[in-house]
Tab-separated table of C-alpha atoms and ligand atoms in Angstrom:
chain	number	residue	atom	x	y	z
K	13	MET	CA	-10.560	87.198	-59.106
K	14	SER	CA	-14.038	84.039	-58.531
K	15	ALA	CA	-13.645	81.257	-55.818
K	16	GLN	CA	-12.648	77.959	-56.112
K	17	ILE	CA	-15.986	76.237	-55.682
K	18	LEU	CA	-16.663	73.573	-53.140
K	19	ASP	CA	-17.474	70.705	-54.268
K	20	GLY	CA	-19.573	68.893	-51.421
K	21	LEU	CA	-21.793	67.090	-54.237
K	22	ALA	CA	-18.609	65.425	-55.984
K	23	TYR	CA	-17.199	64.888	-52.326
K	24	SER	CA	-20.379	62.839	-50.837
K	25	LYS	CA	-19.905	61.254	-54.190
K	26	GLN	CA	-16.913	60.224	-53.172
K	27	VAL	CA	-17.422	59.395	-48.846
K	28	ARG	CA	-20.374	57.267	-49.476
K	29	GLN	CA	-18.571	54.985	-52.297
K	30	GLN	CA	-15.900	54.912	-50.059
K	31	THR	CA	-18.947	53.519	-46.970
K	32	LEU	CA	-20.293	51.140	-49.749
K	33	GLU	CA	-16.370	49.512	-49.914
K	34	VAL	CA	-16.059	48.969	-46.251
K	35	ILE	CA	-19.145	47.751	-45.653
K	36	LYS	CA	-18.933	44.892	-48.187
K	37	GLY	CA	-16.433	43.648	-45.743
K	38	LEU	CA	-19.335	43.171	-43.652
K	39	SER	CA	-20.380	40.579	-41.358
K	40	ARG	CA	-23.694	41.956	-41.704
K	41	PRO	CA	-25.884	45.305	-43.074
K	42	PRO	CA	-26.174	48.009	-41.423
K	43	GLU	CA	-29.018	49.600	-40.639
K	44	LEU	CA	-30.255	52.448	-39.846
K	45	GLY	CA	-34.467	53.834	-38.468
K	46	ILE	CA	-35.621	56.987	-39.863
K	47	ILE	CA	-38.474	58.395	-37.401
K	48	VAL	CA	-40.714	60.730	-39.203
K	49	VAL	CA	-43.911	63.502	-37.410
K	50	GLY	CA	-46.019	64.600	-39.382
K	51	GLN	CA	-45.901	66.106	-43.568
K	52	ASP	CA	-43.631	68.383	-43.729
K	53	PRO	CA	-42.979	68.958	-47.177
K	54	ARG	CA	-39.655	69.268	-46.963
K	55	SER	CA	-38.750	66.693	-43.863
K	56	ALA	CA	-40.414	64.717	-47.003
K	57	VAL	CA	-38.127	65.381	-49.742
K	58	TYR	CA	-34.649	65.417	-46.357
K	59	VAL	CA	-35.858	61.358	-45.611
K	60	ARG	CA	-36.269	59.940	-49.009
K	61	ASN	CA	-32.338	61.209	-49.843
K	62	LYS	CA	-31.540	59.948	-46.877
K	63	GLN	CA	-32.637	55.726	-47.950
K	64	ARG	CA	-31.936	56.354	-50.788
K	65	ALA	CA	-28.069	57.214	-50.188
K	66	ALA	CA	-28.209	54.832	-46.805
K	67	THR	CA	-29.508	51.726	-49.701
K	68	GLU	CA	-27.184	52.321	-52.295
K	69	VAL	CA	-24.210	51.742	-49.314
K	70	GLY	CA	-25.653	48.975	-48.382
K	71	ILE	CA	-27.296	50.375	-45.008
K	72	GLN	CA	-30.844	49.124	-44.447
K	73	CYS	CA	-32.947	51.977	-44.106
K	74	HIS	CA	-35.998	51.264	-42.176
K	75	VAL	CA	-38.392	54.269	-41.551
K	76	CYS	CA	-41.152	55.229	-39.604
K	77	PRO	CA	-43.877	57.047	-40.194
K	78	CYS	CA	-45.604	59.065	-37.396
K	79	CYS	CA	-48.989	61.511	-37.040
K	80	ALA	CA	-48.155	64.450	-36.739
K	81	GLU	CA	-50.900	64.383	-33.683
K	82	ILE	CA	-48.703	62.190	-31.740
K	83	SER	CA	-47.822	62.732	-27.945
K	84	THR	CA	-43.970	63.103	-26.700
K	85	THR	CA	-45.081	60.132	-24.444
K	86	GLY	CA	-45.972	58.220	-28.124
K	87	LEU	CA	-43.596	59.942	-29.828
K	88	ILE	CA	-40.784	57.949	-26.927
K	89	HIS	CA	-42.975	54.262	-26.885
K	90	VAL	CA	-41.661	54.561	-30.479
K	91	MET	CA	-38.299	55.533	-29.728
K	92	GLY	CA	-37.920	53.044	-27.290
K	93	SER	CA	-38.535	50.521	-29.887
K	94	ASN	CA	-35.645	51.453	-32.239
K	95	ASN	CA	-34.363	51.442	-28.663
K	96	LYS	CA	-34.415	47.700	-27.710
K	97	HIS	CA	-34.479	46.491	-31.348
K	98	PRO	CA	-31.206	44.149	-31.535
K	99	ALA	CA	-31.092	45.127	-35.612
K	100	ILE	CA	-30.662	48.611	-35.928
K	101	ASP	CA	-27.557	50.624	-35.303
K	102	GLY	CA	-28.234	53.990	-35.687
K	103	TYR	CA	-31.910	56.237	-35.568
K	104	ILE	CA	-32.622	59.448	-36.464
K	105	VAL	CA	-35.809	61.776	-35.669
K	106	GLN	CA	-36.078	63.636	-38.308
K	107	LEU	CA	-36.696	67.673	-37.231
K	108	PRO	CA	-38.324	70.127	-37.336
K	109	LEU	CA	-41.057	68.002	-35.004
K	110	PRO	CA	-44.331	70.140	-34.196
K	111	ALA	CA	-44.916	72.304	-32.141
K	112	HIS	CA	-46.440	70.661	-29.511
K	113	ILE	CA	-43.623	67.668	-28.653
K	114	ASP	CA	-40.646	68.496	-26.316
K	115	LEU	CA	-37.691	68.491	-28.250
K	116	ASP	CA	-35.433	67.637	-24.506
K	117	VAL	CA	-37.436	64.644	-23.820
K	118	VAL	CA	-36.990	63.282	-26.940
K	119	ALA	CA	-33.370	64.436	-26.691
K	120	ASN	CA	-33.258	62.129	-24.468
K	121	GLY	CA	-34.814	59.455	-25.558
K	122	VAL	CA	-32.926	58.005	-28.157
K	123	ASP	CA	-30.348	55.003	-26.455
K	124	PRO	CA	-26.906	57.332	-26.400
K	125	GLU	CA	-24.743	54.164	-28.228
K	126	LYS	CA	-27.461	55.041	-31.077
K	127	ASP	CA	-27.579	58.707	-31.689
K	128	VAL	CA	-25.660	59.063	-35.129
K	129	ASP	CA	-27.282	62.335	-35.061
K	130	GLY	CA	-24.864	63.295	-32.130
K	131	PHE	CA	-28.361	65.372	-30.160
K	132	HIS	CA	-28.017	63.574	-27.346
K	133	PRO	CA	-26.981	65.453	-23.881
K	134	LEU	CA	-24.677	62.684	-23.371
K	135	ASN	CA	-22.540	62.406	-26.623
K	136	GLN	CA	-22.955	66.666	-26.400
K	137	GLY	CA	-21.282	66.638	-23.749
K	138	LEU	CA	-18.516	63.783	-24.839
K	139	LEU	CA	-17.854	66.386	-27.873
K	140	LEU	CA	-17.193	69.697	-26.115
K	141	ARG	CA	-14.531	67.246	-23.624
K	142	GLY	CA	-13.042	66.118	-26.361
K	143	SER	CA	-13.683	62.702	-27.261
K	144	PRO	CA	-16.810	62.303	-28.906
K	145	ARG	CA	-18.822	59.438	-29.903
K	146	PHE	CA	-20.401	61.206	-32.819
K	147	VAL	CA	-20.410	64.013	-34.398
K	148	PRO	CA	-23.038	66.048	-35.912
K	149	ALA	CA	-23.959	65.112	-40.070
K	150	THR	CA	-23.956	68.671	-40.294
K	151	PRO	CA	-20.479	69.941	-39.302
K	152	ARG	CA	-18.675	66.469	-39.713
K	153	GLY	CA	-19.284	66.970	-43.467
K	154	ILE	CA	-18.240	70.992	-43.181
K	155	ILE	CA	-15.358	69.288	-42.066
K	156	GLU	CA	-14.840	66.498	-43.913
K	157	LEU	CA	-14.811	68.929	-46.860
K	158	LEU	CA	-12.496	71.783	-45.930
K	159	LYS	CA	-9.970	69.141	-44.912
K	160	HIS	CA	-10.559	67.470	-49.076
K	161	ASN	CA	-9.949	70.664	-50.589
K	162	GLY	CA	-6.931	71.373	-48.505
K	163	CYS	CA	-8.050	74.246	-46.167
K	164	THR	CA	-6.317	74.807	-43.212
K	165	ILE	CA	-8.743	74.885	-39.981
K	166	SER	CA	-4.992	74.624	-37.632
K	167	GLY	CA	-4.852	77.440	-36.283
K	168	LYS	CA	-7.037	79.728	-37.741
K	169	ARG	CA	-9.878	82.712	-37.270
K	170	VAL	CA	-13.259	80.588	-37.578
K	171	VAL	CA	-16.117	82.502	-37.628
K	172	ILE	CA	-19.200	81.031	-37.220
K	173	LEU	CA	-23.187	82.449	-38.395
K	174	GLY	CA	-25.783	80.763	-35.865
K	175	ARG	CA	-25.780	79.124	-32.610
K	176	SER	CA	-28.319	75.924	-33.391
K	177	THR	CA	-28.314	72.577	-31.963
K	178	ILE	CA	-27.745	71.513	-34.792
K	179	VAL	CA	-24.704	72.521	-36.799
K	180	GLY	CA	-23.695	75.894	-35.017
K	181	ARG	CA	-23.430	75.343	-31.467
K	182	PRO	CA	-21.487	71.429	-32.387
K	183	LEU	CA	-19.669	72.601	-35.035
K	184	ALA	CA	-17.908	74.835	-32.046
K	185	ALA	CA	-17.449	72.230	-30.443
K	186	ALA	CA	-15.900	70.212	-33.431
K	187	LEU	CA	-13.212	72.860	-34.359
K	188	LEU	CA	-12.294	73.468	-30.856
K	189	LEU	CA	-11.183	69.798	-30.765
K	190	ASN	CA	-6.744	69.297	-31.035
K	191	GLY	CA	-5.874	67.776	-34.266
K	192	ALA	CA	-5.979	69.146	-37.426
K	193	LEU	CA	-9.235	68.671	-37.239
K	194	GLY	CA	-9.749	71.287	-34.822
K	195	ASP	CA	-7.660	73.237	-33.176
K	196	ALA	CA	-9.089	76.752	-34.726
K	197	THR	CA	-9.639	79.966	-32.551
K	198	VAL	CA	-13.594	79.782	-32.801
K	199	THR	CA	-16.436	82.642	-32.672
K	200	VAL	CA	-20.192	82.021	-32.655
K	201	ALA	CA	-22.045	85.087	-34.259
K	202	HIS	CA	-25.889	85.164	-34.160
K	203	THR	CA	-28.953	88.217	-35.555
K	204	LYS	CA	-27.901	89.624	-31.415
K	205	THR	CA	-23.928	90.511	-32.031
K	206	GLU	CA	-22.516	93.838	-32.554
K	207	HIS	CA	-20.712	95.307	-35.572
K	208	LEU	CA	-21.729	92.096	-37.116
K	209	GLN	CA	-20.688	92.548	-40.404
K	210	GLU	CA	-16.818	93.396	-38.920
K	211	VAL	CA	-16.679	90.425	-36.745
K	212	CYS	CA	-17.936	87.673	-39.945
K	213	ARG	CA	-14.917	90.157	-41.409
K	214	GLU	CA	-12.104	88.543	-38.658
K	215	ALA	CA	-12.702	85.238	-40.235
K	216	ASP	CA	-10.474	82.919	-42.623
K	217	ILE	CA	-13.234	80.969	-42.563
K	218	LEU	CA	-16.745	81.281	-42.734
K	219	VAL	CA	-19.487	79.181	-41.673
K	220	VAL	CA	-23.202	80.390	-42.490
K	221	ALA	CA	-26.382	78.638	-40.125
K	222	ILE	CA	-28.845	81.347	-39.978
K	223	GLY	CA	-31.566	80.326	-42.096
K	224	ARG	CA	-31.595	83.724	-44.148
K	225	PRO	CA	-31.982	83.378	-47.851
K	226	ARG	CA	-28.699	85.615	-49.490
K	227	PHE	CA	-27.719	87.011	-45.329
K	228	VAL	CA	-24.767	87.324	-45.928
K	229	THR	CA	-23.372	89.138	-48.991
K	230	SER	CA	-19.605	90.780	-49.718
K	231	ASP	CA	-19.673	92.808	-47.267
K	232	PHE	CA	-19.489	90.206	-44.697
K	233	VAL	CA	-16.540	88.438	-46.433
K	234	ARG	CA	-13.122	89.221	-45.321
K	235	GLN	CA	-10.889	88.741	-49.682
K	236	GLY	CA	-9.434	85.624	-48.531
K	237	ALA	CA	-11.860	84.163	-46.648
K	238	VAL	CA	-13.325	80.125	-47.041
K	239	VAL	CA	-17.292	80.649	-47.288
K	240	VAL	CA	-19.448	78.124	-46.478
K	241	ASP	CA	-23.192	78.680	-46.664
K	242	VAL	CA	-25.073	75.454	-44.744
K	243	GLY	CA	-28.631	77.461	-45.756
K	244	ILE	CA	-31.217	75.986	-48.200
K	245	ASN	CA	-33.803	78.609	-48.575
K	246	LYS	CA	-37.239	77.797	-50.587
K	247	THR	CA	-37.458	81.345	-52.328
K	248	ASN	CA	-40.206	81.790	-56.019
K	249	GLY	CA	-36.682	82.219	-58.161
K	250	GLY	CA	-35.239	78.576	-56.439
K	251	LEU	CA	-33.169	77.497	-53.609
K	252	CYS	CA	-30.733	79.649	-52.154
K	253	GLY	CA	-28.278	79.606	-49.883
K	254	ASP	CA	-27.869	81.713	-46.337
K	255	VAL	CA	-24.978	83.780	-48.635
K	256	ASP	CA	-25.476	85.801	-51.680
K	257	PHE	CA	-23.396	83.195	-53.798
K	258	ALA	CA	-23.060	86.163	-56.556
K	259	SER	CA	-21.203	88.872	-54.518
K	260	VAL	CA	-19.487	86.739	-52.120
K	261	LYS	CA	-17.782	84.116	-55.386
K	262	GLU	CA	-15.874	87.494	-56.135
K	263	VAL	CA	-14.379	87.892	-52.869
K	264	ALA	CA	-13.890	84.658	-51.320
K	265	SER	CA	-11.317	82.591	-52.257
K	266	ALA	CA	-12.921	79.203	-51.862
K	267	ILE	CA	-17.587	78.879	-50.751
K	268	THR	CA	-19.321	76.189	-50.867
K	269	PRO	CA	-22.808	76.371	-53.393
K	270	VAL	CA	-26.660	75.820	-52.858
K	271	PRO	CA	-27.500	73.278	-53.891
K	272	GLY	CA	-25.033	70.779	-54.198
K	273	GLY	CA	-22.531	72.019	-50.760
K	274	ILE	CA	-22.733	70.766	-47.815
K	275	GLY	CA	-26.503	69.613	-48.100
K	276	PRO	CA	-25.177	66.271	-50.136
K	277	MET	CA	-21.948	66.003	-47.416
K	278	THR	CA	-24.776	65.738	-44.079
K	279	ILE	CA	-26.547	62.621	-45.430
K	280	ALA	CA	-22.705	61.048	-46.320
K	281	MET	CA	-21.960	61.873	-42.646
K	282	LEU	CA	-25.033	59.613	-41.391
K	283	LEU	CA	-23.968	57.733	-42.937
K	284	LYS	CA	-20.764	56.980	-41.775
K	285	ASN	CA	-21.577	57.435	-38.538
K	286	THR	CA	-24.179	54.709	-39.506
K	287	LEU	CA	-21.827	52.500	-40.486
K	288	GLU	CA	-19.413	53.412	-37.609
K	289	SER	CA	-22.195	52.265	-34.700
K	290	CYS	CA	-22.360	49.257	-36.431
K	291	GLN	CA	-18.860	48.610	-36.341
K	292	ARG	CA	-18.623	49.594	-32.263
K	293	ARG	CA	-22.154	47.772	-31.966
K	294	THR	CA	-20.586	44.453	-33.495
K	295	MET	CA	-17.479	44.988	-31.607
K	296	ARG	CA	-19.493	44.667	-28.384
K	297	GLY	CA	-20.810	41.708	-29.615
K	298	LYS	CA	-24.661	42.947	-31.010
P	333	LIG	N1	-32.834	67.794	-40.064
P	333	LIG	C1	-32.473	68.683	-40.975
P	333	LIG	N2	-30.946	68.857	-40.198
P	333	LIG	C2	-31.363	66.959	-38.793
P	333	LIG	C3	-30.267	66.241	-38.722
P	333	LIG	O1	-28.932	66.554	-39.223
P	333	LIG	N3	-30.442	65.480	-38.255
P	333	LIG	C4	-32.046	64.885	-38.083
P	333	LIG	N4	-32.496	64.568	-37.193
P	333	LIG	N5	-33.301	66.352	-38.885
P	333	LIG	C5	-32.740	67.121	-39.299
């Protein structure tokens, strides 16, 4: 039997509609900054999508383009303007950045209270300690899409394939939070994991964020497992995920498509993080 499709595009529209309704009742619109370094064509598409989605829900979006040659110090200076700007509720520095930029310095340079990406070490620490301020958008989108589709997380064995700072690591921390959206038993696997297929086959929920087109075939998936594909890879045949959708959908009970799965959920969660930051700042009189 073919798997249920977990339609992130449809659900992200609902989330954005709910976000819009909340924003209509605020005394001022939330404001989101996006700093873009260089001309990466994929980043350009993602940033346009974020900007459009923000504007549609009533978030004022300020895109700040920087040249690819900007130094780490120069970028920190631009970030400082966003940190100081009283109207900006949150901002992100779009990744990837050119290789000469020091990512740790950038992560440390965001005002933690405006860090809607949740990448500042303080916010990573709060999430790890179980009292998150900002849950990074992709992990949050994965969890909300599973919840919306009635997939139980609590008590389940989740295997995350990939240990990136953006997805794998914060997702593991989020799934370990106490409560219905966490309480999972989490394994983080990666390219060096021995017996990778066997480890993945233990999963009730398998999340794949490894950045290799169609890497996960049906051999990695236990009959009836839920499979979440975070990959977006450009191939000659068009966009595809890290999961071999055609074979895995015959084994899984539910699966996210690419495109139309986690990608749109990530954008919706960035908007929610921005709205929540605005609400917190308004309560503090900012
Ligand atoms: N590039 C791909 N995903 C992300 C994300 O979640 N945040 C930022 N800042 N850049 C990204």
